Coordinates of N, CA, C and O in Angstrom, one line a residue:
A1 N 63.8 28.6 -17.7 CA 62.6 29.4 -17.9 C 61.8 28.9 -19.2 O 62.4 28.5 -20.1
A2 N 60.5 28.9 -19.1 CA 59.7 28.4 -20.2 C 59.8 29.4 -21.3 O 59.9 30.6 -21.2
A3 N 59.7 28.8 -22.6 CA 59.7 29.7 -23.7 C 58.4 30.6 -23.7 O 57.4 30.2 -23.1
S4 N 58.5 31.8 -24.3 CA 57.4 32.7 -24.3 C 56.2 32.0 -24.8 O 56.2 31.4 -25.9
G5 N 55.0 32.2 -24.1 CA 53.8 31.6 -24.6 C 53.6 30.1 -24.2 O 52.6 29.5 -24.5
N6 N 54.6 29.6 -23.4 CA 54.5 28.2 -23.1 C 54.5 27.9 -21.6 O 54.7 26.8 -21.1
T7 N 54.3 29.0 -20.8 CA 54.2 28.7 -19.3 C 52.9 27.9 -19.1 O 52.0 27.9 -19.9
K8 N 52.9 27.3 -17.9 CA 51.7 26.5 -17.6 C 50.4 27.4 -17.6 O 49.4 26.9 -18.1
Q9 N 50.5 28.6 -17.1 CA 49.4 29.5 -17.1 C 49.0 29.9 -18.5 O 47.8 29.9 -18.8
E10 N 49.9 30.1 -19.4 CA 49.6 30.5 -20.8 C 49.0 29.4 -21.6 O 48.0 29.6 -22.3
V11 N 49.5 28.2 -21.3 CA 48.9 27.0 -22.0 C 47.5 26.8 -21.5 O 46.6 26.5 -22.3
A12 N 47.3 26.9 -20.2 CA 45.9 26.7 -19.6 C 45.0 27.8 -20.2 O 43.8 27.4 -20.5
A13 N 45.4 29.0 -20.3 CA 44.6 30.0 -20.9 C 44.2 29.7 -22.3 O 43.1 30.0 -22.7
R14 N 45.2 29.2 -23.1 CA 44.9 28.9 -24.5 C 43.8 27.7 -24.6 O 43.0 27.7 -25.4
K15 N 43.9 26.8 -23.7 CA 43.0 25.6 -23.7 C 41.6 26.2 -23.4 O 40.6 25.8 -24.1
L16 N 41.5 27.0 -22.4 CA 40.1 27.6 -22.1 C 39.6 28.4 -23.2 O 38.4 28.3 -23.6
A17 N 40.5 29.2 -23.9 CA 40.0 30.0 -25.0 C 39.5 29.1 -26.2 O 38.5 29.4 -26.8
A18 N 40.2 28.0 -26.4 CA 39.9 27.1 -27.5 C 38.5 26.4 -27.2 O 37.7 26.3 -28.1
I19 N 38.3 26.0 -25.9 CA 37.1 25.3 -25.6 C 35.9 26.3 -25.7 O 34.8 26.0 -26.2
R20 N 36.2 27.5 -25.2 CA 35.1 28.5 -25.3 C 34.8 28.9 -26.7 O 33.6 29.2 -27.1
E21 N 35.8 28.9 -27.6 CA 35.5 29.1 -29.0 C 34.6 28.1 -29.6 O 33.6 28.4 -30.3
Q22 N 34.9 26.8 -29.2 CA 34.0 25.7 -29.7 C 32.6 25.8 -29.1 O 31.6 25.5 -29.8
M23 N 32.5 26.2 -27.8 CA 31.2 26.4 -27.2 C 30.4 27.4 -27.9 O 29.2 27.2 -28.2
Q24 N 31.0 28.6 -28.2 CA 30.4 29.7 -28.9 C 29.9 29.2 -30.3 O 28.8 29.5 -30.7
A25 N 30.8 28.5 -31.0 CA 30.4 28.0 -32.4 C 29.3 27.0 -32.4 O 28.6 26.9 -33.4
N26 N 29.1 26.3 -31.2 CA 28.0 25.3 -31.2 C 26.9 25.7 -30.3 O 26.0 24.8 -30.0
G27 N 26.8 27.0 -29.9 CA 25.6 27.4 -29.1 C 25.5 26.8 -27.7 O 24.4 26.6 -27.2
V28 N 26.7 26.6 -27.1 CA 26.7 26.0 -25.8 C 27.1 27.1 -24.8 O 28.1 27.8 -25.0
D29 N 26.3 27.3 -23.8 CA 26.6 28.4 -22.8 C 27.5 27.9 -21.6 O 28.2 28.7 -21.0
A30 N 27.4 26.6 -21.3 CA 28.2 26.1 -20.3 C 28.5 24.6 -20.7 O 27.8 24.0 -21.4
L31 N 29.6 24.1 -20.1 CA 30.1 22.8 -20.5 C 30.5 22.1 -19.2 O 31.3 22.6 -18.4
I32 N 29.9 20.9 -18.9 CA 30.2 20.1 -17.7 C 31.2 19.0 -18.2 O 30.9 18.2 -19.0
V33 N 32.4 19.0 -17.5 CA 33.4 18.0 -17.9 C 33.7 17.2 -16.6 O 34.5 17.7 -15.8
P34 N 33.2 16.0 -16.5 CA 33.5 15.2 -15.3 C 34.8 14.4 -15.4 O 35.5 14.5 -16.4
S35 N 35.1 13.7 -14.3 CA 36.3 12.9 -14.3 C 36.2 11.6 -14.9 O 37.1 11.0 -15.4
G36 N 34.9 11.0 -14.9 CA 34.7 9.6 -15.2 C 34.8 9.3 -16.7 O 34.9 10.1 -17.6
D37 N 34.7 8.0 -16.9 CA 34.6 7.4 -18.2 C 33.2 6.9 -18.5 O 32.3 7.1 -17.7
A38 N 33.1 6.1 -19.6 CA 31.8 5.5 -19.9 C 31.3 4.5 -18.9 O 30.1 4.1 -18.9
H39 N 32.2 4.0 -18.0 CA 31.8 3.1 -17.0 C 31.6 3.8 -15.7 O 31.4 3.2 -14.6
L40 N 31.7 5.1 -15.7 CA 31.6 6.0 -14.5 C 32.7 5.6 -13.4 O 32.5 5.8 -12.3
S41 N 33.8 5.2 -13.9 CA 35.0 4.9 -13.0 C 35.6 6.2 -12.5 O 35.7 7.2 -13.2
E42 N 36.2 6.1 -11.3 CA 36.9 7.3 -10.8 C 38.3 7.3 -11.4 O 38.9 8.3 -11.7
Y43 N 38.9 6.1 -11.6 CA 40.3 6.0 -12.1 C 40.1 5.6 -13.6 O 39.6 4.5 -13.9
V44 N 40.5 6.4 -14.5 CA 40.2 6.3 -15.9 C 41.4 6.1 -16.8 O 42.5 6.5 -16.5
H45 N 41.2 5.6 -18.0 CA 42.2 5.5 -19.0 C 42.5 6.9 -19.5 O 41.6 7.8 -19.4
P46 N 43.7 7.2 -19.9 CA 44.1 8.6 -20.3 C 43.2 9.2 -21.4 O 43.0 10.4 -21.4
H47 N 42.5 8.4 -22.2 CA 41.6 8.9 -23.2 C 40.5 9.7 -22.5 O 40.0 10.7 -23.2
Y48 N 40.1 9.4 -21.3 CA 39.0 10.1 -20.7 C 39.5 11.2 -19.7 O 38.7 11.8 -19.0
E49 N 40.7 11.6 -19.7 CA 41.2 12.6 -18.8 C 41.0 14.0 -19.3 O 41.9 14.9 -19.1
R50 N 39.9 14.2 -19.9 CA 39.6 15.6 -20.4 C 39.5 16.6 -19.3 O 40.0 17.7 -19.5
R51 N 38.9 16.3 -18.2 CA 38.8 17.3 -17.1 C 40.2 17.6 -16.6 O 40.5 18.8 -16.4
A52 N 41.0 16.6 -16.5 CA 42.4 16.9 -16.0 C 43.2 17.8 -17.1 O 43.9 18.7 -16.7
F53 N 43.0 17.5 -18.3 CA 43.7 18.2 -19.4 C 43.2 19.6 -19.4 O 44.0 20.5 -19.5
I54 N 41.9 19.9 -19.4 CA 41.4 21.2 -19.5 C 41.7 22.1 -18.3 O 41.9 23.3 -18.4
S55 N 41.7 21.5 -17.1 CA 41.8 22.2 -15.9 C 43.2 22.2 -15.3 O 43.6 23.1 -14.5
G56 N 44.0 21.2 -15.6 CA 45.3 21.0 -15.0 C 45.2 20.3 -13.6 O 46.2 19.9 -13.1
F57 N 44.0 20.0 -13.1 CA 43.8 19.3 -11.9 C 43.9 17.8 -12.2 O 43.0 17.3 -12.9
T58 N 44.8 17.1 -11.6 CA 45.0 15.7 -11.9 C 44.4 14.7 -10.8 O 44.6 13.5 -11.0
G59 N 43.7 15.2 -9.8 CA 43.1 14.3 -8.9 C 42.1 13.4 -9.6 O 41.6 13.8 -10.6
S60 N 41.7 12.3 -9.0 CA 40.8 11.4 -9.6 C 39.4 11.7 -9.5 O 38.5 11.2 -10.2
A61 N 39.0 12.7 -8.7 CA 37.6 13.1 -8.5 C 37.4 14.6 -8.6 O 38.1 15.3 -8.0
G62 N 36.5 15.0 -9.5 CA 36.3 16.4 -9.7 C 35.5 16.6 -10.9 O 35.5 15.8 -11.8
T63 N 34.8 17.7 -11.0 CA 34.0 18.1 -12.1 C 34.2 19.5 -12.5 O 34.1 20.4 -11.6
A64 N 34.5 19.7 -13.7 CA 34.7 21.1 -14.2 C 33.5 21.6 -14.8 O 32.7 20.9 -15.5
L65 N 33.2 22.9 -14.6 CA 32.2 23.6 -15.3 C 32.8 24.8 -16.0 O 33.4 25.7 -15.3
I66 N 32.6 24.9 -17.3 CA 33.2 26.0 -18.0 C 32.0 26.8 -18.6 O 31.2 26.2 -19.3
T67 N 32.0 28.1 -18.4 CA 31.1 29.0 -19.0 C 31.9 30.0 -19.8 O 33.1 29.9 -19.8
H68 N 31.2 31.0 -20.5 CA 32.0 31.9 -21.2 C 32.8 32.9 -20.3 O 33.7 33.5 -20.8
K69 N 32.4 33.0 -19.1 CA 33.0 33.9 -18.2 C 33.7 33.3 -17.0 O 34.5 33.9 -16.3
A70 N 33.5 32.0 -16.7 CA 34.0 31.4 -15.5 C 34.5 30.0 -15.8 O 34.0 29.3 -16.7
A71 N 35.5 29.5 -15.1 CA 36.0 28.1 -15.1 C 36.1 27.7 -13.7 O 36.8 28.2 -12.9
L72 N 35.2 26.7 -13.3 CA 35.2 26.2 -11.9 C 35.4 24.8 -11.8 O 35.1 24.0 -12.8
L73 N 36.0 24.3 -10.7 CA 36.2 22.9 -10.5 C 35.6 22.6 -9.1 O 36.0 23.1 -8.1
W74 N 34.7 21.6 -9.1 CA 34.2 21.0 -7.8 C 35.0 19.8 -7.5 O 35.2 18.9 -8.4
T75 N 35.5 19.7 -6.3 CA 36.1 18.5 -5.8 C 35.9 18.3 -4.4 O 35.5 19.3 -3.7
D76 N 36.2 17.2 -3.8 CA 35.9 16.9 -2.4 C 37.2 17.2 -1.6 O 38.3 17.4 -2.1
G77 N 37.0 17.1 -0.3 CA 38.1 17.5 0.7 C 39.4 16.7 0.5 O 40.4 17.2 0.9
R78 N 39.3 15.5 -0.1 CA 40.6 14.8 -0.3 C 41.6 15.5 -1.2 O 42.8 15.3 -1.2
Y79 N 41.0 16.4 -2.0 CA 41.8 17.1 -3.1 C 41.9 18.6 -3.0 O 42.4 19.2 -3.9
F80 N 41.4 19.2 -1.9 CA 41.5 20.7 -1.9 C 42.9 21.2 -2.0 O 43.2 22.1 -2.8
L81 N 43.9 20.7 -1.3 CA 45.3 21.1 -1.4 C 45.8 20.9 -2.8 O 46.4 21.8 -3.4
Q82 N 45.6 19.7 -3.3 CA 46.1 19.4 -4.7 C 45.5 20.4 -5.7 O 46.2 20.9 -6.6
A83 N 44.2 20.6 -5.6 CA 43.6 21.5 -6.6 C 44.1 22.9 -6.5 O 44.3 23.6 -7.5
E84 N 44.3 23.4 -5.2 CA 44.9 24.7 -5.1 C 46.2 24.8 -5.7 O 46.5 25.9 -6.3
Q85 N 47.0 23.8 -5.7 CA 48.3 23.8 -6.3 C 48.3 23.7 -7.8 O 49.2 24.2 -8.5
E86 N 47.4 22.9 -8.4 CA 47.4 22.6 -9.8 C 46.5 23.5 -10.6 O 46.8 23.7 -11.8
L87 N 45.5 24.1 -10.1 CA 44.6 25.0 -10.9 C 45.3 26.3 -11.2 O 45.9 26.9 -10.3
G88 N 45.1 26.8 -12.4 CA 45.7 28.1 -12.8 C 44.8 29.2 -12.3 O 43.7 29.0 -11.7
A89 N 45.3 30.4 -12.5 CA 44.6 31.6 -12.1 C 43.2 31.8 -12.7 O 42.4 32.5 -12.1
D90 N 43.0 31.2 -13.9 CA 41.6 31.3 -14.5 C 40.6 30.4 -13.9 O 39.4 30.5 -14.2
W91 N 41.0 29.6 -13.0 CA 40.1 28.6 -12.4 C 39.7 29.0 -10.9 O 40.5 29.5 -10.2
T92 N 38.5 28.6 -10.6 CA 38.0 28.8 -9.2 C 37.7 27.4 -8.6 O 37.0 26.6 -9.2
L93 N 38.3 27.2 -7.5 CA 38.1 25.9 -6.8 C 36.8 26.0 -6.0 O 36.6 26.9 -5.2
M94 N 35.9 25.1 -6.2 CA 34.6 25.0 -5.5 C 34.7 23.8 -4.5 O 34.7 22.7 -4.9
R95 N 34.9 24.2 -3.3 CA 35.2 23.2 -2.2 C 33.9 22.5 -1.9 O 33.2 22.9 -0.9
Q96 N 33.6 21.4 -2.6 CA 32.4 20.7 -2.4 C 32.2 20.3 -1.0 O 33.1 19.8 -0.3
G97 N 30.9 20.4 -0.5 CA 30.6 20.0 0.9 C 30.8 21.1 1.9 O 30.5 20.9 3.1
Q98 N 31.4 22.2 1.5 CA 31.7 23.3 2.5 C 30.6 24.3 2.5 O 29.8 24.4 1.5
P99 N 30.4 24.9 3.7 CA 29.3 25.9 3.8 C 29.4 27.0 2.7 O 30.5 27.4 2.3
D100 N 28.3 27.4 2.2 CA 28.2 28.5 1.2 C 28.8 28.2 -0.2 O 29.1 29.0 -1.0
V101 N 29.1 26.9 -0.4 CA 29.6 26.5 -1.7 C 28.4 25.8 -2.4 O 28.0 24.7 -2.0
P102 N 27.9 26.4 -3.5 CA 26.7 25.7 -4.1 C 27.1 24.4 -4.8 O 28.3 24.3 -5.3
K103 N 26.2 23.6 -5.0 CA 26.4 22.4 -5.8 C 26.4 22.9 -7.2 O 25.9 23.9 -7.6
L104 N 26.9 22.0 -8.1 CA 27.0 22.4 -9.5 C 25.7 22.8 -10.1 O 25.5 23.9 -10.7
H105 N 24.6 22.0 -9.9 CA 23.3 22.4 -10.5 C 22.8 23.6 -9.9 O 22.1 24.4 -10.5
E106 N 23.1 23.9 -8.6 CA 22.6 25.2 -8.0 C 23.3 26.4 -8.6 O 22.7 27.4 -8.9
Y107 N 24.6 26.2 -8.9 CA 25.4 27.2 -9.6 C 24.8 27.5 -11.0 O 24.7 28.7 -11.4
L108 N 24.4 26.5 -11.7 CA 23.8 26.7 -13.0 C 22.6 27.5 -13.0 O 22.4 28.5 -13.7
V109 N 21.7 27.2 -12.0 CA 20.4 28.0 -11.9 C 20.7 29.4 -11.5 O 20.1 30.3 -12.1
E110 N 21.7 29.6 -10.7 CA 22.0 31.0 -10.2 C 22.7 31.9 -11.2 O 22.5 33.1 -11.3
H111 N 23.5 31.3 -12.1 CA 24.4 32.0 -13.0 C 24.1 32.0 -14.4 O 24.6 32.8 -15.2
L112 N 23.2 31.1 -14.9 CA 22.9 31.0 -16.3 C 21.5 31.6 -16.6 O 20.6 31.4 -15.7
A113 N 21.3 32.2 -17.7 CA 20.0 32.7 -18.1 C 19.0 31.6 -18.5 O 19.4 30.5 -18.9
D114 N 17.7 31.9 -18.4 CA 16.7 30.9 -18.9 C 17.0 30.6 -20.3 O 17.3 31.5 -21.1
G115 N 16.9 29.3 -20.7 CA 17.1 28.9 -22.0 C 18.5 28.6 -22.3 O 18.9 28.2 -23.5
A116 N 19.4 28.8 -21.4 CA 20.9 28.5 -21.6 C 21.1 27.0 -21.9 O 20.4 26.1 -21.4
A117 N 22.0 26.7 -22.8 CA 22.3 25.4 -23.2 C 23.6 24.9 -22.5 O 24.6 25.6 -22.5
V118 N 23.4 23.8 -21.7 CA 24.5 23.2 -21.0 C 24.9 21.9 -21.7 O 24.1 21.0 -21.8
G119 N 26.2 21.9 -22.1 CA 26.7 20.7 -22.8 C 27.2 19.7 -21.9 O 27.9 19.9 -20.9
I120 N 26.7 18.4 -22.1 CA 27.2 17.3 -21.4 C 27.5 16.2 -22.4 O 26.9 16.1 -23.5
D121 N 28.5 15.3 -22.1 CA 28.8 14.1 -22.8 C 27.9 13.0 -22.2 O 28.2 12.6 -21.1
P122 N 26.9 12.6 -22.8 CA 26.0 11.6 -22.2 C 26.7 10.2 -21.9 O 26.2 9.5 -21.1
Y123 N 27.8 10.0 -22.5 CA 28.5 8.7 -22.2 C 29.3 8.7 -20.9 O 29.7 7.7 -20.5
V124 N 29.5 9.9 -20.3 CA 30.3 9.9 -19.1 C 29.5 10.6 -17.9 O 30.1 11.0 -16.9
H125 N 28.2 10.7 -18.0 CA 27.4 11.2 -16.9 C 26.4 10.1 -16.5 O 25.8 9.4 -17.4
S126 N 26.2 9.9 -15.3 CA 25.2 9.0 -14.8 C 23.8 9.5 -15.0 O 23.6 10.7 -15.1
V127 N 22.8 8.6 -15.1 CA 21.4 9.0 -15.2 C 21.1 9.8 -14.0 O 20.3 10.8 -14.1
R128 N 21.5 9.4 -12.8 CA 21.3 10.1 -11.6 C 21.7 11.6 -11.7 O 21.0 12.5 -11.3
R129 N 22.9 11.8 -12.2 CA 23.4 13.2 -12.3 C 22.5 14.0 -13.3 O 22.1 15.1 -13.1
F130 N 22.2 13.3 -14.4 CA 21.4 13.9 -15.5 C 20.1 14.4 -14.9 O 19.6 15.5 -15.1
V131 N 19.4 13.5 -14.2 CA 18.1 13.8 -13.6 C 18.2 14.9 -12.6 O 17.4 15.8 -12.5
R132 N 19.3 14.8 -11.7 CA 19.4 15.9 -10.7 C 19.7 17.2 -11.4 O 19.0 18.2 -11.0
V133 N 20.5 17.3 -12.4 CA 20.8 18.6 -13.0 C 19.6 19.0 -13.8 O 19.2 20.2 -13.7
N134 N 19.1 18.1 -14.6 CA 17.9 18.5 -15.5 C 16.7 18.9 -14.7 O 16.0 19.8 -15.0
G135 N 16.5 18.2 -13.6 CA 15.3 18.4 -12.8 C 15.4 19.7 -11.9 O 14.4 20.2 -11.5
S136 N 16.6 20.1 -11.6 CA 16.7 21.3 -10.7 C 17.2 22.6 -11.4 O 17.4 23.6 -10.8
T137 N 17.2 22.5 -12.7 CA 17.7 23.7 -13.5 C 16.6 24.1 -14.4 O 16.8 24.2 -15.7
A138 N 15.5 24.5 -13.9 CA 14.4 25.0 -14.7 C 14.9 26.2 -15.6 O 15.6 27.1 -15.2
G139 N 14.6 26.1 -16.9 CA 15.0 27.1 -17.8 C 16.3 26.8 -18.5 O 16.7 27.5 -19.4
V140 N 17.1 25.8 -18.0 CA 18.4 25.5 -18.6 C 18.2 24.2 -19.3 O 17.6 23.2 -18.8
R141 N 18.7 24.1 -20.5 CA 18.6 22.9 -21.4 C 19.9 22.1 -21.4 O 20.9 22.7 -21.7
L142 N 19.8 20.9 -21.0 CA 20.9 20.0 -21.1 C 21.0 19.6 -22.6 O 20.0 19.2 -23.2
R143 N 22.2 19.6 -23.1 CA 22.4 19.3 -24.5 C 23.6 18.3 -24.7 O 24.7 18.6 -24.1
S144 N 23.4 17.3 -25.4 CA 24.5 16.4 -25.7 C 25.4 17.1 -26.7 O 25.0 17.6 -27.7
Y145 N 26.7 17.1 -26.3 CA 27.6 17.8 -27.2 C 28.4 16.7 -28.0 O 28.6 15.6 -27.6
D146 N 28.8 17.2 -29.1 CA 29.6 16.3 -30.0 C 31.0 16.2 -29.5 O 31.7 17.2 -29.3
R147 N 31.4 15.0 -29.1 CA 32.7 14.8 -28.4 C 33.8 15.2 -29.4 O 34.8 15.7 -28.9
A148 N 33.6 15.1 -30.7 CA 34.6 15.6 -31.6 C 34.8 17.1 -31.5 O 36.0 17.6 -31.6
C149 N 33.7 17.8 -31.3 CA 33.8 19.2 -31.2 C 34.6 19.6 -29.9 O 35.5 20.5 -29.9
V150 N 34.3 18.9 -28.8 CA 35.1 19.2 -27.6 C 36.5 18.8 -27.7 O 37.4 19.5 -27.3
R151 N 36.8 17.7 -28.3 CA 38.2 17.3 -28.5 C 38.9 18.3 -29.4 O 40.1 18.5 -29.2
A152 N 38.2 18.9 -30.3 CA 38.9 19.9 -31.2 C 39.3 21.1 -30.3 O 40.4 21.6 -30.5
G153 N 38.5 21.4 -29.3 CA 38.9 22.4 -28.4 C 39.8 22.0 -27.3 O 40.6 22.8 -26.8
V154 N 39.8 20.7 -26.9 CA 40.6 20.2 -25.8 C 41.8 19.4 -26.4 O 42.9 19.9 -26.4
R155 N 41.6 18.2 -26.8 CA 42.6 17.4 -27.4 C 41.9 16.1 -27.8 O 40.8 15.7 -27.4
A156 N 42.5 15.4 -28.7 CA 42.0 14.1 -29.2 C 42.0 13.1 -28.1 O 41.1 12.2 -28.1
G157 N 42.9 13.1 -27.2 CA 42.9 12.1 -26.2 C 43.7 10.9 -26.7 O 43.9 10.8 -27.9
V158 N 44.1 10.1 -25.8 CA 44.8 8.8 -26.1 C 43.7 7.8 -26.3 O 42.9 7.5 -25.5
R159 N 43.7 7.2 -27.5 CA 42.7 6.1 -27.7 C 43.0 4.9 -26.9 O 44.1 4.5 -26.7
A160 N 41.9 4.4 -26.4 CA 42.0 3.1 -25.7 C 42.4 2.1 -26.7 O 41.6 1.8 -27.7
G161 N 43.6 1.6 -26.7 CA 44.1 0.8 -27.8 C 44.3 -0.6 -27.4 O 43.7 -1.1 -26.5
G162 N 45.3 -1.2 -28.1 CA 45.5 -2.6 -27.8 C 44.7 -3.4 -28.8 O 43.7 -2.9 -29.3
R163 N 45.0 -4.6 -28.9 CA 44.3 -5.5 -29.8 C 43.5 -6.5 -28.9 O 44.0 -6.9 -27.9
A164 N 42.4 -6.9 -29.5 CA 41.7 -8.0 -28.9 C 42.5 -9.3 -29.3 O 43.1 -9.3 -30.3
C165 N 42.6 -10.2 -28.3 CA 43.4 -11.4 -28.7 C 42.6 -12.6 -28.3 O 41.7 -12.6 -27.4
V166 N 42.9 -13.7 -29.0 CA 42.2 -15.0 -28.7 C 42.9 -15.7 -27.6 O 44.1 -15.8 -27.6
R167 N 42.1 -16.1 -26.6 CA 42.6 -16.9 -25.5 C 42.2 -18.3 -25.7 O 41.2 -18.6 -26.3
A168 N 43.0 -19.2 -25.1 CA 42.7 -20.6 -25.1 C 41.4 -20.9 -24.5 O 40.9 -20.2 -23.6
C169 N 40.7 -21.9 -25.0 CA 39.3 -22.2 -24.5 C 39.3 -22.4 -23.0 O 38.3 -21.9 -22.4
E170 N 40.3 -23.0 -22.4 CA 40.2 -23.3 -21.0 C 40.3 -22.0 -20.2 O 39.9 -21.9 -19.0
H171 N 40.8 -20.9 -20.8 CA 40.9 -19.6 -20.1 C 39.7 -18.7 -20.4 O 39.3 -17.9 -19.6
A172 N 39.2 -18.9 -21.6 CA 38.1 -18.0 -22.1 C 36.7 -18.5 -21.8 O 35.8 -17.7 -21.7
G173 N 36.6 -19.8 -21.6 CA 35.3 -20.3 -21.3 C 34.5 -20.7 -22.6 O 33.4 -21.3 -22.5
A174 N 35.0 -20.3 -23.7 CA 34.4 -20.7 -25.0 C 35.4 -20.7 -26.1 O 36.3 -19.9 -26.0
C175 N 35.2 -21.5 -27.1 CA 36.2 -21.5 -28.2 C 35.7 -20.6 -29.3 O 34.5 -20.4 -29.5
V176 N 36.6 -20.0 -30.0 CA 36.3 -19.0 -31.0 C 36.2 -19.7 -32.4 O 35.7 -19.1 -33.3
C177 N 36.8 -20.9 -32.5 CA 36.7 -21.5 -33.8 C 36.1 -22.9 -33.7 O 36.3 -23.6 -32.7
M178 N 35.3 -23.3 -34.6 CA 34.7 -24.6 -34.7 C 34.9 -25.1 -36.1 O 34.4 -24.5 -37.0
H179 N 35.6 -26.3 -36.2 CA 35.7 -26.9 -37.5 C 36.2 -26.0 -38.6 O 35.7 -26.1 -39.7
G180 N 37.1 -25.1 -38.3 CA 37.7 -24.3 -39.3 C 36.9 -23.1 -39.7 O 37.3 -22.2 -40.5
H181 N 35.7 -22.9 -39.1 CA 34.8 -21.8 -39.4 C 35.0 -20.7 -38.3 O 35.0 -21.1 -37.1
L182 N 35.2 -19.5 -38.7 CA 35.3 -18.5 -37.7 C 34.0 -18.0 -37.2 O 33.1 -17.9 -37.9
D183 N 33.9 -17.8 -35.9 CA 32.6 -17.3 -35.4 C 32.8 -15.8 -35.2 O 33.8 -15.2 -35.6
A184 N 31.8 -15.1 -34.7 CA 31.7 -13.7 -34.7 C 32.8 -13.0 -33.9 O 33.3 -12.0 -34.3
R185 N 33.3 -13.6 -32.9 CA 34.4 -13.0 -32.1 C 35.7 -12.9 -32.9 O 36.4 -11.9 -32.8
V186 N 36.0 -13.8 -33.7 CA 37.2 -13.7 -34.6 C 37.0 -12.6 -35.6 O 37.9 -11.9 -35.9
R187 N 35.7 -12.5 -36.2 CA 35.5 -11.5 -37.2 C 35.6 -10.1 -36.5 O 36.1 -9.2 -37.1
V188 N 35.1 -10.0 -35.3 CA 35.3 -8.7 -34.6 C 36.8 -8.4 -34.4 O 37.2 -7.3 -34.6
D189 N 37.6 -9.4 -34.0 CA 39.0 -9.2 -33.8 C 39.6 -8.8 -35.1 O 40.4 -7.8 -35.1
A190 N 39.3 -9.3 -36.2 CA 39.8 -9.0 -37.5 C 39.5 -7.5 -37.8 O 40.3 -6.8 -38.3
C191 N 38.2 -7.2 -37.5 CA 37.8 -5.8 -37.8 C 38.6 -4.8 -36.9 O 39.0 -3.8 -37.4
M192 N 38.8 -5.1 -35.7 CA 39.5 -4.2 -34.8 C 41.0 -4.1 -35.2 O 41.6 -3.0 -35.2
R193 N 41.6 -5.1 -35.7 CA 43.0 -5.1 -36.2 C 43.1 -4.2 -37.4 O 44.1 -3.6 -37.7
A194 N 42.0 -4.2 -38.2 CA 42.0 -3.4 -39.5 C 42.0 -1.9 -39.2 O 42.3 -1.1 -40.1
R195 N 41.5 -1.5 -38.1 CA 41.3 -0.1 -37.7 C 42.6 0.5 -37.5 O 43.5 0.8 -37.1

């Protein structure tokens, strides 16, 4: 048996409470947390698994919407069963593409007041999604949120780590050193190692 306060449901409830506290402190009425990374990849480095961490849903495709009163996850038919099994009681599965299931931007219009602030991380949303949400949510303001603020409510994440390394000219296509002078790539590598 899990120690008191540490069941999956209790941990999930604490995560939602923490993110909502950060939303309240920063004047955010809703927060969109997608699956992707800065390259809009479906399969991401653990650093970008914020949606999986906050919702408990580990499928590769899905978008969470957190408001002060609701926690919803949109995903496609490949993941309905998995989401049903992984989402806690605080979450509502939005079966994307099914009749009577609104799209995320439609849900925003229907459930948020005029002037509501919707937080997004601009580094992990496509321009297309931004335009679709921004253009169809009259009265709702999209707002870039401070990722540090969200990480404080969610988690710091695993940093994309590793070191840059110098490869031989025949493999890299260009040499990084000429006549004993370091070029910019070597200086960048030194800077990365110092971090």
